[in-house]
Short mmCIF file of N, CA, C and O and ligand atoms in Angstrom, two decimals:
data_model
loop_
_atom_site.label_atom_id
_atom_site.label_comp_id
_atom_site.label_asym_id
_atom_site.label_seq_id
_atom_site.Cartn_x
_atom_site.Cartn_y
_atom_site.Cartn_z
N MET A 1 10.48 -81.11 -5.90
CA MET A 1 9.12 -80.54 -5.85
C MET A 1 9.21 -79.03 -5.67
O MET A 1 9.78 -78.55 -4.69
N LYS A 2 8.66 -78.29 -6.65
CA LYS A 2 8.74 -76.82 -6.63
C LYS A 2 7.35 -76.23 -6.40
O LYS A 2 6.44 -76.45 -7.20
N ILE A 3 7.23 -75.51 -5.29
CA ILE A 3 5.92 -74.96 -4.91
C ILE A 3 6.05 -73.45 -4.70
O ILE A 3 6.98 -72.99 -4.04
N LEU A 4 5.08 -72.71 -5.22
CA LEU A 4 5.03 -71.27 -4.97
C LEU A 4 3.86 -70.94 -4.03
O LEU A 4 2.74 -71.41 -4.24
N ILE A 5 4.17 -70.15 -3.01
CA ILE A 5 3.10 -69.54 -2.20
C ILE A 5 2.90 -68.13 -2.74
O ILE A 5 3.85 -67.34 -2.82
N LEU A 6 1.66 -67.85 -3.14
CA LEU A 6 1.34 -66.56 -3.77
C LEU A 6 0.27 -65.87 -2.94
O LEU A 6 -0.85 -66.35 -2.82
N ASN A 7 0.65 -64.75 -2.35
CA ASN A 7 -0.27 -63.98 -1.51
C ASN A 7 -0.69 -62.69 -2.19
O ASN A 7 0.14 -61.98 -2.77
N GLY A 8 -1.96 -62.37 -2.07
CA GLY A 8 -2.52 -61.17 -2.69
C GLY A 8 -2.59 -59.99 -1.73
O GLY A 8 -1.87 -59.92 -0.73
N PRO A 9 -3.51 -59.06 -2.02
CA PRO A 9 -3.51 -57.75 -1.38
C PRO A 9 -3.69 -57.79 0.14
O PRO A 9 -4.49 -58.56 0.67
N ASN A 10 -2.90 -56.93 0.77
CA ASN A 10 -2.95 -56.65 2.22
C ASN A 10 -2.36 -57.76 3.08
O ASN A 10 -2.23 -57.59 4.30
N LEU A 11 -1.99 -58.87 2.48
CA LEU A 11 -1.44 -59.97 3.29
C LEU A 11 -0.02 -59.65 3.78
O LEU A 11 0.50 -60.32 4.66
N ASN A 12 0.57 -58.57 3.25
CA ASN A 12 1.84 -58.05 3.80
C ASN A 12 1.64 -57.44 5.20
O ASN A 12 2.60 -57.20 5.91
N LEU A 13 0.38 -57.21 5.57
CA LEU A 13 0.09 -56.61 6.89
C LEU A 13 -0.09 -57.64 8.00
O LEU A 13 -0.31 -57.28 9.15
N LEU A 14 0.00 -58.92 7.64
CA LEU A 14 -0.21 -59.98 8.63
C LEU A 14 0.67 -59.79 9.85
O LEU A 14 1.86 -59.47 9.72
N GLY A 15 0.09 -60.03 11.02
CA GLY A 15 0.85 -59.92 12.26
C GLY A 15 0.91 -58.51 12.80
O GLY A 15 1.38 -58.28 13.90
N ARG A 16 0.42 -57.54 12.02
CA ARG A 16 0.51 -56.14 12.45
C ARG A 16 -0.83 -55.56 12.85
O ARG A 16 -0.91 -54.66 13.67
N ARG A 17 -1.93 -56.05 12.23
CA ARG A 17 -3.28 -55.57 12.57
C ARG A 17 -4.24 -56.75 12.52
O ARG A 17 -3.94 -57.80 11.97
N GLU A 18 -5.43 -56.57 13.10
CA GLU A 18 -6.49 -57.58 13.11
C GLU A 18 -6.02 -58.97 13.58
O GLU A 18 -6.31 -59.97 12.93
N PRO A 19 -5.30 -59.03 14.72
CA PRO A 19 -4.81 -60.35 15.17
C PRO A 19 -5.93 -61.32 15.54
O PRO A 19 -5.73 -62.53 15.47
N SER A 20 -7.13 -60.79 15.89
CA SER A 20 -8.22 -61.69 16.26
C SER A 20 -8.69 -62.50 15.06
O SER A 20 -9.20 -63.61 15.21
N ILE A 21 -8.52 -61.98 13.86
CA ILE A 21 -8.92 -62.73 12.65
C ILE A 21 -7.72 -63.45 12.04
O ILE A 21 -7.81 -64.61 11.64
N TYR A 22 -6.57 -62.76 11.97
CA TYR A 22 -5.45 -63.28 11.16
C TYR A 22 -4.23 -63.71 11.98
O TYR A 22 -3.24 -64.16 11.41
N GLY A 23 -4.29 -63.58 13.33
CA GLY A 23 -3.19 -64.04 14.19
C GLY A 23 -2.09 -62.99 14.38
O GLY A 23 -2.17 -61.88 13.84
N ASN A 24 -1.06 -63.38 15.17
CA ASN A 24 0.01 -62.43 15.54
C ASN A 24 1.28 -62.58 14.70
O ASN A 24 2.16 -61.73 14.76
N LEU A 25 1.38 -63.71 14.01
CA LEU A 25 2.64 -64.01 13.30
C LEU A 25 2.72 -63.21 12.00
O LEU A 25 1.72 -63.07 11.29
N THR A 26 3.92 -62.72 11.65
CA THR A 26 4.08 -62.14 10.31
C THR A 26 4.23 -63.31 9.33
O THR A 26 4.60 -64.42 9.73
N PHE A 27 3.96 -63.04 8.04
CA PHE A 27 4.08 -64.14 7.09
C PHE A 27 5.52 -64.60 6.97
O PHE A 27 5.78 -65.80 6.83
N ASP A 28 6.46 -63.68 7.08
CA ASP A 28 7.88 -64.05 6.99
C ASP A 28 8.27 -65.03 8.09
O ASP A 28 9.01 -65.99 7.84
N GLU A 29 7.78 -64.79 9.32
CA GLU A 29 8.07 -65.71 10.43
C GLU A 29 7.49 -67.10 10.14
O GLU A 29 8.16 -68.12 10.33
N PHE A 30 6.23 -67.11 9.66
CA PHE A 30 5.60 -68.39 9.35
C PHE A 30 6.34 -69.10 8.21
O PHE A 30 6.59 -70.31 8.26
N TYR A 31 6.70 -68.33 7.19
CA TYR A 31 7.37 -68.89 6.00
C TYR A 31 8.70 -69.54 6.38
O TYR A 31 9.03 -70.63 5.89
N ASP A 32 9.45 -68.91 7.28
CA ASP A 32 10.72 -69.48 7.75
C ASP A 32 10.48 -70.83 8.40
O ASP A 32 11.23 -71.79 8.16
N SER A 33 9.43 -70.92 9.25
CA SER A 33 9.16 -72.18 9.95
C SER A 33 8.71 -73.26 8.96
O SER A 33 9.06 -74.43 9.09
N LEU A 34 7.97 -72.85 7.94
CA LEU A 34 7.50 -73.81 6.92
C LEU A 34 8.68 -74.39 6.13
O LEU A 34 8.75 -75.59 5.86
N LYS A 35 9.62 -73.51 5.77
CA LYS A 35 10.80 -73.97 5.02
C LYS A 35 11.62 -74.96 5.84
O LYS A 35 12.14 -75.94 5.31
N LYS A 36 11.70 -74.71 7.16
CA LYS A 36 12.45 -75.62 8.04
C LYS A 36 11.74 -76.97 8.16
O LYS A 36 12.36 -78.01 8.22
N LYS A 37 10.40 -76.92 8.19
CA LYS A 37 9.61 -78.16 8.35
C LYS A 37 9.64 -79.03 7.09
O LYS A 37 9.50 -80.24 7.17
N TYR A 38 9.81 -78.39 5.93
CA TYR A 38 9.80 -79.13 4.65
C TYR A 38 11.08 -78.85 3.87
O TYR A 38 11.04 -78.24 2.80
N PRO A 39 12.23 -79.33 4.40
CA PRO A 39 13.52 -78.97 3.77
C PRO A 39 13.71 -79.53 2.37
O PRO A 39 14.51 -79.01 1.60
N THR A 40 12.96 -80.58 2.02
CA THR A 40 13.16 -81.19 0.70
C THR A 40 12.32 -80.50 -0.38
O THR A 40 12.51 -80.76 -1.57
N VAL A 41 11.40 -79.63 0.03
CA VAL A 41 10.55 -78.93 -0.94
C VAL A 41 11.22 -77.60 -1.31
O VAL A 41 11.69 -76.87 -0.43
N THR A 42 11.27 -77.30 -2.60
CA THR A 42 11.74 -75.98 -3.03
C THR A 42 10.56 -75.03 -2.97
O THR A 42 9.65 -75.09 -3.80
N LEU A 43 10.59 -74.19 -1.92
CA LEU A 43 9.46 -73.29 -1.69
C LEU A 43 9.84 -71.87 -2.11
O LEU A 43 10.89 -71.37 -1.73
N ASP A 44 8.98 -71.24 -2.87
CA ASP A 44 9.16 -69.82 -3.20
C ASP A 44 7.96 -69.04 -2.69
O ASP A 44 6.87 -69.61 -2.54
N TYR A 45 8.18 -67.75 -2.47
CA TYR A 45 7.11 -66.90 -1.93
C TYR A 45 7.06 -65.58 -2.68
O TYR A 45 8.09 -64.96 -2.94
N PHE A 46 5.83 -65.17 -3.04
CA PHE A 46 5.63 -63.89 -3.72
C PHE A 46 4.35 -63.26 -3.18
O PHE A 46 3.33 -63.94 -3.06
N GLN A 47 4.45 -62.00 -2.81
CA GLN A 47 3.25 -61.26 -2.37
C GLN A 47 3.14 -59.99 -3.21
O GLN A 47 4.14 -59.32 -3.46
N ASN A 48 1.91 -59.68 -3.64
CA ASN A 48 1.72 -58.41 -4.35
C ASN A 48 0.31 -57.91 -4.13
O ASN A 48 -0.63 -58.69 -3.99
N ASN A 49 0.19 -56.58 -4.11
CA ASN A 49 -1.11 -55.95 -3.89
C ASN A 49 -1.84 -55.63 -5.19
O ASN A 49 -2.98 -55.14 -5.16
N VAL A 50 -1.18 -55.90 -6.33
CA VAL A 50 -1.72 -55.50 -7.64
C VAL A 50 -2.22 -56.73 -8.40
O VAL A 50 -1.47 -57.70 -8.59
N GLU A 51 -3.46 -56.67 -8.84
CA GLU A 51 -4.09 -57.82 -9.51
C GLU A 51 -3.25 -58.32 -10.69
O GLU A 51 -3.01 -59.53 -10.83
N GLY A 52 -2.81 -57.39 -11.55
CA GLY A 52 -2.05 -57.78 -12.75
C GLY A 52 -0.72 -58.45 -12.41
O GLY A 52 -0.25 -59.33 -13.15
N GLU A 53 -0.11 -58.05 -11.30
CA GLU A 53 1.16 -58.67 -10.89
C GLU A 53 0.93 -60.11 -10.45
O GLU A 53 1.78 -60.98 -10.66
N ILE A 54 -0.21 -60.36 -9.83
CA ILE A 54 -0.56 -61.74 -9.42
C ILE A 54 -0.76 -62.60 -10.67
O ILE A 54 -0.26 -63.73 -10.76
N ILE A 55 -1.43 -62.03 -11.66
CA ILE A 55 -1.66 -62.75 -12.93
C ILE A 55 -0.34 -63.01 -13.64
O ILE A 55 -0.08 -64.12 -14.11
N ASN A 56 0.55 -61.99 -13.69
CA ASN A 56 1.87 -62.18 -14.31
C ASN A 56 2.63 -63.30 -13.64
O ASN A 56 3.29 -64.11 -14.31
N LYS A 57 2.57 -63.38 -12.30
CA LYS A 57 3.30 -64.43 -11.57
C LYS A 57 2.71 -65.81 -11.89
O LYS A 57 3.44 -66.78 -12.08
N LEU A 58 1.37 -65.89 -11.96
CA LEU A 58 0.74 -67.17 -12.33
C LEU A 58 1.22 -67.63 -13.70
O LEU A 58 1.55 -68.81 -13.90
N HIS A 59 1.30 -66.70 -14.66
CA HIS A 59 1.78 -67.04 -16.01
C HIS A 59 3.24 -67.46 -15.98
O HIS A 59 3.66 -68.38 -16.70
N GLU A 60 4.02 -66.77 -15.15
CA GLU A 60 5.49 -67.01 -15.09
C GLU A 60 5.81 -68.42 -14.57
O GLU A 60 6.68 -69.08 -15.10
N VAL A 61 5.10 -68.85 -13.52
CA VAL A 61 5.46 -70.14 -12.90
C VAL A 61 4.53 -71.28 -13.32
O VAL A 61 4.82 -72.45 -13.05
N GLY A 62 3.43 -70.93 -13.99
CA GLY A 62 2.32 -71.87 -14.18
C GLY A 62 2.53 -72.97 -15.20
O GLY A 62 1.61 -73.75 -15.47
N PHE A 63 3.77 -73.04 -15.78
CA PHE A 63 4.05 -74.13 -16.71
C PHE A 63 5.27 -74.93 -16.26
O PHE A 63 5.71 -75.84 -16.95
N SER A 64 5.85 -74.56 -15.11
CA SER A 64 7.06 -75.25 -14.66
C SER A 64 6.98 -75.71 -13.20
O SER A 64 7.63 -76.70 -12.85
N TYR A 65 6.20 -75.06 -12.37
CA TYR A 65 6.13 -75.46 -10.95
C TYR A 65 5.18 -76.65 -10.78
O TYR A 65 4.31 -76.90 -11.61
N ASP A 66 5.36 -77.35 -9.65
CA ASP A 66 4.50 -78.51 -9.36
C ASP A 66 3.20 -78.10 -8.67
O ASP A 66 2.23 -78.86 -8.68
N GLY A 67 3.21 -76.94 -8.02
CA GLY A 67 1.99 -76.51 -7.33
C GLY A 67 2.06 -75.04 -6.96
O GLY A 67 3.15 -74.48 -6.76
N ILE A 68 0.89 -74.44 -6.86
CA ILE A 68 0.78 -73.04 -6.40
C ILE A 68 -0.25 -73.01 -5.26
O ILE A 68 -1.36 -73.56 -5.41
N ILE A 69 0.17 -72.41 -4.15
CA ILE A 69 -0.72 -72.20 -3.00
C ILE A 69 -1.11 -70.73 -3.06
O ILE A 69 -0.27 -69.86 -2.89
N LEU A 70 -2.38 -70.47 -3.36
CA LEU A 70 -2.81 -69.10 -3.64
C LEU A 70 -3.80 -68.58 -2.60
O LEU A 70 -4.88 -69.15 -2.42
N ASN A 71 -3.39 -67.51 -1.92
CA ASN A 71 -4.35 -66.73 -1.13
C ASN A 71 -4.49 -65.39 -1.85
O ASN A 71 -3.64 -64.50 -1.71
N ALA A 72 -5.53 -65.26 -2.64
CA ALA A 72 -5.71 -64.06 -3.46
C ALA A 72 -6.35 -62.93 -2.65
O ALA A 72 -6.71 -61.89 -3.22
N GLY A 73 -6.50 -63.12 -1.33
CA GLY A 73 -7.08 -62.08 -0.49
C GLY A 73 -8.46 -61.69 -1.01
O GLY A 73 -9.22 -62.55 -1.48
N ALA A 74 -8.77 -60.41 -0.98
CA ALA A 74 -10.10 -59.95 -1.40
C ALA A 74 -10.34 -60.16 -2.90
O ALA A 74 -11.50 -60.21 -3.35
N TYR A 75 -9.27 -60.29 -3.70
CA TYR A 75 -9.46 -60.58 -5.14
C TYR A 75 -10.15 -61.91 -5.36
O TYR A 75 -10.75 -62.15 -6.42
N THR A 76 -10.05 -62.81 -4.37
CA THR A 76 -10.76 -64.09 -4.44
C THR A 76 -12.22 -63.88 -4.82
O THR A 76 -12.79 -64.63 -5.61
N HIS A 77 -12.81 -62.83 -4.22
CA HIS A 77 -14.25 -62.63 -4.31
C HIS A 77 -14.66 -61.73 -5.47
O HIS A 77 -15.85 -61.46 -5.65
N THR A 78 -13.67 -61.23 -6.22
CA THR A 78 -13.99 -60.25 -7.28
C THR A 78 -13.35 -60.53 -8.64
O THR A 78 -13.84 -60.04 -9.65
N SER A 79 -12.24 -61.29 -8.66
CA SER A 79 -11.40 -61.27 -9.85
C SER A 79 -11.67 -62.40 -10.86
O SER A 79 -11.14 -63.51 -10.73
N VAL A 80 -12.44 -62.06 -11.88
CA VAL A 80 -12.64 -62.98 -13.01
C VAL A 80 -11.29 -63.21 -13.69
O VAL A 80 -10.98 -64.31 -14.15
N ALA A 81 -10.46 -62.16 -13.71
CA ALA A 81 -9.17 -62.25 -14.42
C ALA A 81 -8.22 -63.25 -13.76
O ALA A 81 -7.52 -64.00 -14.46
N ILE A 82 -8.18 -63.29 -12.43
CA ILE A 82 -7.32 -64.28 -11.77
C ILE A 82 -7.89 -65.69 -11.99
O ILE A 82 -7.15 -66.64 -12.26
N GLY A 83 -9.21 -65.81 -11.93
CA GLY A 83 -9.85 -67.10 -12.24
C GLY A 83 -9.48 -67.58 -13.64
O GLY A 83 -9.11 -68.75 -13.84
N ASP A 84 -9.52 -66.67 -14.62
CA ASP A 84 -9.16 -67.03 -16.00
C ASP A 84 -7.69 -67.42 -16.11
O ASP A 84 -7.34 -68.35 -16.86
N ALA A 85 -6.83 -66.72 -15.36
CA ALA A 85 -5.38 -67.02 -15.41
C ALA A 85 -5.14 -68.45 -14.91
O ALA A 85 -4.32 -69.18 -15.48
N ILE A 86 -5.83 -68.85 -13.86
CA ILE A 86 -5.67 -70.21 -13.31
C ILE A 86 -6.12 -71.24 -14.33
O ILE A 86 -5.50 -72.28 -14.51
N LYS A 87 -7.21 -70.91 -15.03
CA LYS A 87 -7.72 -71.80 -16.07
C LYS A 87 -6.69 -71.96 -17.20
O LYS A 87 -6.59 -73.01 -17.83
N GLY A 88 -5.90 -70.91 -17.42
CA GLY A 88 -4.97 -70.89 -18.54
C GLY A 88 -3.61 -71.53 -18.28
O GLY A 88 -2.82 -71.67 -19.22
N ILE A 89 -3.31 -71.89 -17.05
CA ILE A 89 -1.99 -72.46 -16.75
C ILE A 89 -2.11 -73.97 -16.50
O ILE A 89 -3.22 -74.51 -16.38
N LYS A 90 -0.93 -74.62 -16.41
CA LYS A 90 -0.95 -76.09 -16.23
C LYS A 90 -0.78 -76.50 -14.77
O LYS A 90 -1.25 -77.53 -14.34
N THR A 91 -0.04 -75.69 -13.99
CA THR A 91 0.26 -76.03 -12.60
C THR A 91 -1.01 -75.98 -11.75
O THR A 91 -1.75 -74.99 -11.81
N PRO A 92 -1.27 -77.05 -10.96
CA PRO A 92 -2.45 -77.02 -10.10
C PRO A 92 -2.35 -75.97 -9.00
O PRO A 92 -1.27 -75.74 -8.43
N VAL A 93 -3.48 -75.35 -8.71
CA VAL A 93 -3.55 -74.28 -7.70
C VAL A 93 -4.46 -74.76 -6.56
O VAL A 93 -5.56 -75.26 -6.79
N VAL A 94 -3.98 -74.60 -5.32
CA VAL A 94 -4.84 -74.80 -4.15
C VAL A 94 -5.15 -73.43 -3.56
O VAL A 94 -4.23 -72.65 -3.27
N GLU A 95 -6.44 -73.14 -3.42
CA GLU A 95 -6.88 -71.86 -2.83
C GLU A 95 -6.82 -71.99 -1.31
O GLU A 95 -7.34 -72.96 -0.75
N VAL A 96 -6.21 -71.02 -0.66
CA VAL A 96 -6.19 -71.05 0.81
C VAL A 96 -6.70 -69.72 1.38
O VAL A 96 -6.55 -68.66 0.77
N HIS A 97 -7.26 -69.84 2.59
CA HIS A 97 -7.62 -68.67 3.37
C HIS A 97 -7.26 -68.91 4.82
O HIS A 97 -7.44 -70.03 5.33
N ILE A 98 -6.81 -67.88 5.47
CA ILE A 98 -6.46 -67.95 6.89
C ILE A 98 -7.74 -68.07 7.71
O ILE A 98 -7.85 -68.91 8.60
N SER A 99 -8.70 -67.23 7.39
CA SER A 99 -9.97 -67.23 8.13
C SER A 99 -10.96 -68.17 7.44
O SER A 99 -10.78 -68.54 6.26
N ASN A 100 -12.01 -68.53 8.17
CA ASN A 100 -13.09 -69.32 7.56
C ASN A 100 -14.03 -68.34 6.85
O ASN A 100 -14.94 -67.78 7.46
N VAL A 101 -13.78 -68.16 5.57
CA VAL A 101 -14.53 -67.16 4.80
C VAL A 101 -16.04 -67.45 4.80
O VAL A 101 -16.85 -66.52 4.70
N HIS A 102 -16.41 -68.72 5.00
CA HIS A 102 -17.84 -69.09 4.99
C HIS A 102 -18.55 -68.72 6.27
O HIS A 102 -19.78 -68.73 6.33
N ALA A 103 -17.77 -68.39 7.31
CA ALA A 103 -18.37 -67.94 8.57
C ALA A 103 -18.36 -66.42 8.66
O ALA A 103 -18.72 -65.86 9.70
N ARG A 104 -17.99 -65.76 7.57
CA ARG A 104 -17.89 -64.30 7.57
C ARG A 104 -18.96 -63.70 6.65
O ARG A 104 -19.95 -64.35 6.36
N GLU A 105 -18.76 -62.46 6.22
CA GLU A 105 -19.78 -61.77 5.41
C GLU A 105 -20.09 -62.57 4.14
O GLU A 105 -19.22 -63.25 3.59
N GLU A 106 -21.34 -62.38 3.67
CA GLU A 106 -21.83 -63.10 2.48
C GLU A 106 -20.91 -62.92 1.26
O GLU A 106 -20.67 -63.87 0.51
N PHE A 107 -20.37 -61.70 1.07
CA PHE A 107 -19.55 -61.48 -0.13
C PHE A 107 -18.28 -62.32 -0.13
O PHE A 107 -17.71 -62.59 -1.19
N ARG A 108 -17.88 -62.80 1.06
CA ARG A 108 -16.67 -63.65 1.13
C ARG A 108 -16.99 -65.11 0.83
O ARG A 108 -16.11 -65.96 0.81
N HIS A 109 -18.27 -65.43 0.62
CA HIS A 109 -18.65 -66.81 0.29
C HIS A 109 -18.45 -67.09 -1.19
O HIS A 109 -18.48 -68.24 -1.61
N ILE A 110 -18.28 -66.01 -1.97
CA ILE A 110 -18.08 -66.15 -3.43
C ILE A 110 -16.60 -66.28 -3.72
O ILE A 110 -15.79 -65.54 -3.16
N SER A 111 -16.24 -67.24 -4.60
CA SER A 111 -14.84 -67.35 -5.02
C SER A 111 -14.77 -67.54 -6.53
O SER A 111 -15.42 -68.44 -7.08
N TYR A 112 -13.95 -66.69 -7.18
CA TYR A 112 -13.68 -66.85 -8.61
C TYR A 112 -12.47 -67.78 -8.82
O TYR A 112 -12.13 -68.10 -9.95
N ILE A 113 -11.83 -68.18 -7.70
CA ILE A 113 -10.67 -69.07 -7.77
C ILE A 113 -11.14 -70.53 -7.70
O ILE A 113 -10.67 -71.38 -8.46
N ALA A 114 -12.06 -70.80 -6.75
CA ALA A 114 -12.43 -72.19 -6.42
C ALA A 114 -12.84 -73.05 -7.62
O ALA A 114 -12.40 -74.21 -7.69
N PRO A 115 -13.63 -72.53 -8.59
CA PRO A 115 -14.04 -73.41 -9.69
C PRO A 115 -12.86 -73.90 -10.54
O PRO A 115 -12.98 -74.91 -11.23
N ASN A 116 -11.74 -73.19 -10.46
CA ASN A 116 -10.57 -73.56 -11.27
C ASN A 116 -9.45 -74.15 -10.43
O ASN A 116 -8.37 -74.45 -10.94
N ALA A 117 -9.70 -74.31 -9.12
CA ALA A 117 -8.64 -74.80 -8.21
C ALA A 117 -8.75 -76.31 -8.03
O ALA A 117 -9.80 -76.91 -8.24
N LYS A 118 -7.61 -76.88 -7.59
CA LYS A 118 -7.59 -78.31 -7.27
C LYS A 118 -8.40 -78.55 -5.99
O LYS A 118 -9.05 -79.57 -5.81
N GLY A 119 -8.34 -77.59 -5.07
CA GLY A 119 -9.08 -77.70 -3.81
C GLY A 119 -9.01 -76.38 -3.06
O GLY A 119 -8.31 -75.45 -3.48
N VAL A 120 -9.75 -76.33 -1.97
CA VAL A 120 -9.83 -75.11 -1.16
C VAL A 120 -9.64 -75.46 0.31
O VAL A 120 -10.24 -76.42 0.80
N ILE A 121 -8.79 -74.68 1.00
CA ILE A 121 -8.58 -74.88 2.44
C ILE A 121 -8.76 -73.52 3.11
O ILE A 121 -8.11 -72.55 2.74
N ALA A 122 -9.66 -73.46 4.09
CA ALA A 122 -9.96 -72.18 4.74
C ALA A 122 -10.23 -72.38 6.22
O ALA A 122 -10.84 -73.38 6.62
N GLY A 123 -9.75 -71.44 7.02
CA GLY A 123 -10.19 -71.40 8.42
C GLY A 123 -9.22 -71.98 9.42
O GLY A 123 -9.55 -72.04 10.61
N PHE A 124 -8.04 -72.38 8.99
CA PHE A 124 -7.09 -73.02 9.90
C PHE A 124 -5.92 -72.09 10.25
O PHE A 124 -4.84 -72.55 10.60
N GLY A 125 -6.15 -70.80 10.14
CA GLY A 125 -5.07 -69.86 10.39
C GLY A 125 -3.96 -70.07 9.36
O GLY A 125 -4.22 -70.54 8.24
N LEU A 126 -2.73 -69.77 9.74
CA LEU A 126 -1.62 -69.94 8.80
C LEU A 126 -1.39 -71.42 8.48
O LEU A 126 -0.78 -71.75 7.45
N GLN A 127 -1.91 -72.31 9.35
CA GLN A 127 -1.80 -73.75 9.07
C GLN A 127 -2.50 -74.12 7.76
O GLN A 127 -2.20 -75.17 7.18
N SER A 128 -3.42 -73.29 7.29
CA SER A 128 -4.07 -73.55 5.99
C SER A 128 -3.01 -73.73 4.89
O SER A 128 -3.16 -74.56 3.99
N TYR A 129 -1.92 -72.93 4.97
CA TYR A 129 -0.85 -73.03 3.96
C TYR A 129 -0.11 -74.36 4.09
O TYR A 129 0.25 -74.97 3.08
N ALA A 130 0.12 -74.80 5.36
CA ALA A 130 0.83 -76.07 5.57
C ALA A 130 -0.02 -77.24 5.06
O ALA A 130 0.50 -78.19 4.44
N LEU A 131 -1.34 -77.17 5.29
CA LEU A 131 -2.24 -78.22 4.82
C LEU A 131 -2.25 -78.26 3.28
O LEU A 131 -2.27 -79.34 2.67
N ALA A 132 -2.23 -77.09 2.68
CA ALA A 132 -2.19 -77.02 1.20
C ALA A 132 -0.89 -77.63 0.69
O ALA A 132 -0.88 -78.40 -0.30
N LEU A 133 0.21 -77.34 1.37
CA LEU A 133 1.51 -77.90 0.97
C LEU A 133 1.47 -79.42 1.06
O LEU A 133 1.90 -80.12 0.12
N GLU A 134 0.93 -79.93 2.17
CA GLU A 134 0.80 -81.39 2.36
C GLU A 134 0.03 -82.01 1.18
O GLU A 134 0.34 -83.14 0.77
N SER A 135 -0.95 -81.30 0.67
CA SER A 135 -1.78 -81.86 -0.40
C SER A 135 -0.99 -82.11 -1.69
O SER A 135 -1.40 -82.88 -2.53
N PHE A 136 0.16 -81.44 -1.81
CA PHE A 136 1.00 -81.63 -3.01
C PHE A 136 2.02 -82.75 -2.83
O PHE A 136 2.68 -83.14 -3.79
N LEU A 137 2.19 -83.26 -1.58
CA LEU A 137 3.29 -84.20 -1.32
C LEU A 137 2.87 -85.64 -1.54
O LEU A 137 1.70 -85.96 -1.54
O1 LIG B 1 -8.79 -65.29 5.31
C1 LIG B 1 -8.07 -64.99 4.35
O2 LIG B 1 -6.97 -65.50 4.15
C2 LIG B 1 -8.53 -63.90 3.36
O3 LIG B 1 -8.10 -64.26 2.07
C3 LIG B 1 -7.87 -62.61 3.82
C4 LIG B 1 -8.32 -61.40 3.00
C5 LIG B 1 -9.84 -61.33 2.95
O4 LIG B 1 -10.25 -60.26 2.13
C6 LIG B 1 -10.45 -62.61 2.45
O5 LIG B 1 -11.85 -62.50 2.45
C7 LIG B 1 -10.05 -63.77 3.33
C8 LIG B 1 -7.81 -60.10 3.66
C9 LIG B 1 -6.34 -60.04 3.88
C10 LIG B 1 -6.03 -58.84 4.71
O6 LIG B 1 -5.10 -59.21 5.68
C11 LIG B 1 -4.85 -58.36 6.71
C12 LIG B 1 -4.00 -58.81 7.67
C13 LIG B 1 -3.71 -58.01 8.75
C14 LIG B 1 -4.25 -56.73 8.83
C15 LIG B 1 -5.10 -56.28 7.86
C16 LIG B 1 -5.40 -57.09 6.77
#
């Protein structure tokens, strides 16, 4: 089972600022614990702040991987292009968010990912990624 975790803009800052919303752990620390918890899953991780790089990665893995766990960050709420890329690939995508976007500002209630995703998980902190992973097993 080959799964990619794909993180979008500013998620490289996790654990360094805004701990009340996003927690204290860096993504690398969480990713290490996830790999240990699921040793039989081939997990890959890619983070990028550039919309086109996220789209390139979706195209690159989207015909061979078994699943993609995507936190597109703020692009979730703006990017028709990432939504179209998900529509164009074969690998199922689960949209995840660390925070409960529906309990936050109105603009975060919109998602260009959700209509093309297998499902959406939001509001469980970094555990949202583990729940998304479970959904593929
Ligand atoms: O809750 C999530 O996972 C979000 O995708 C995070 C995005 C936000 O724009 C979405 O509405 C919800 C923001 C990621 C920024 O992460 C930071 C982490 C630490 C410090 C600053 C930003």
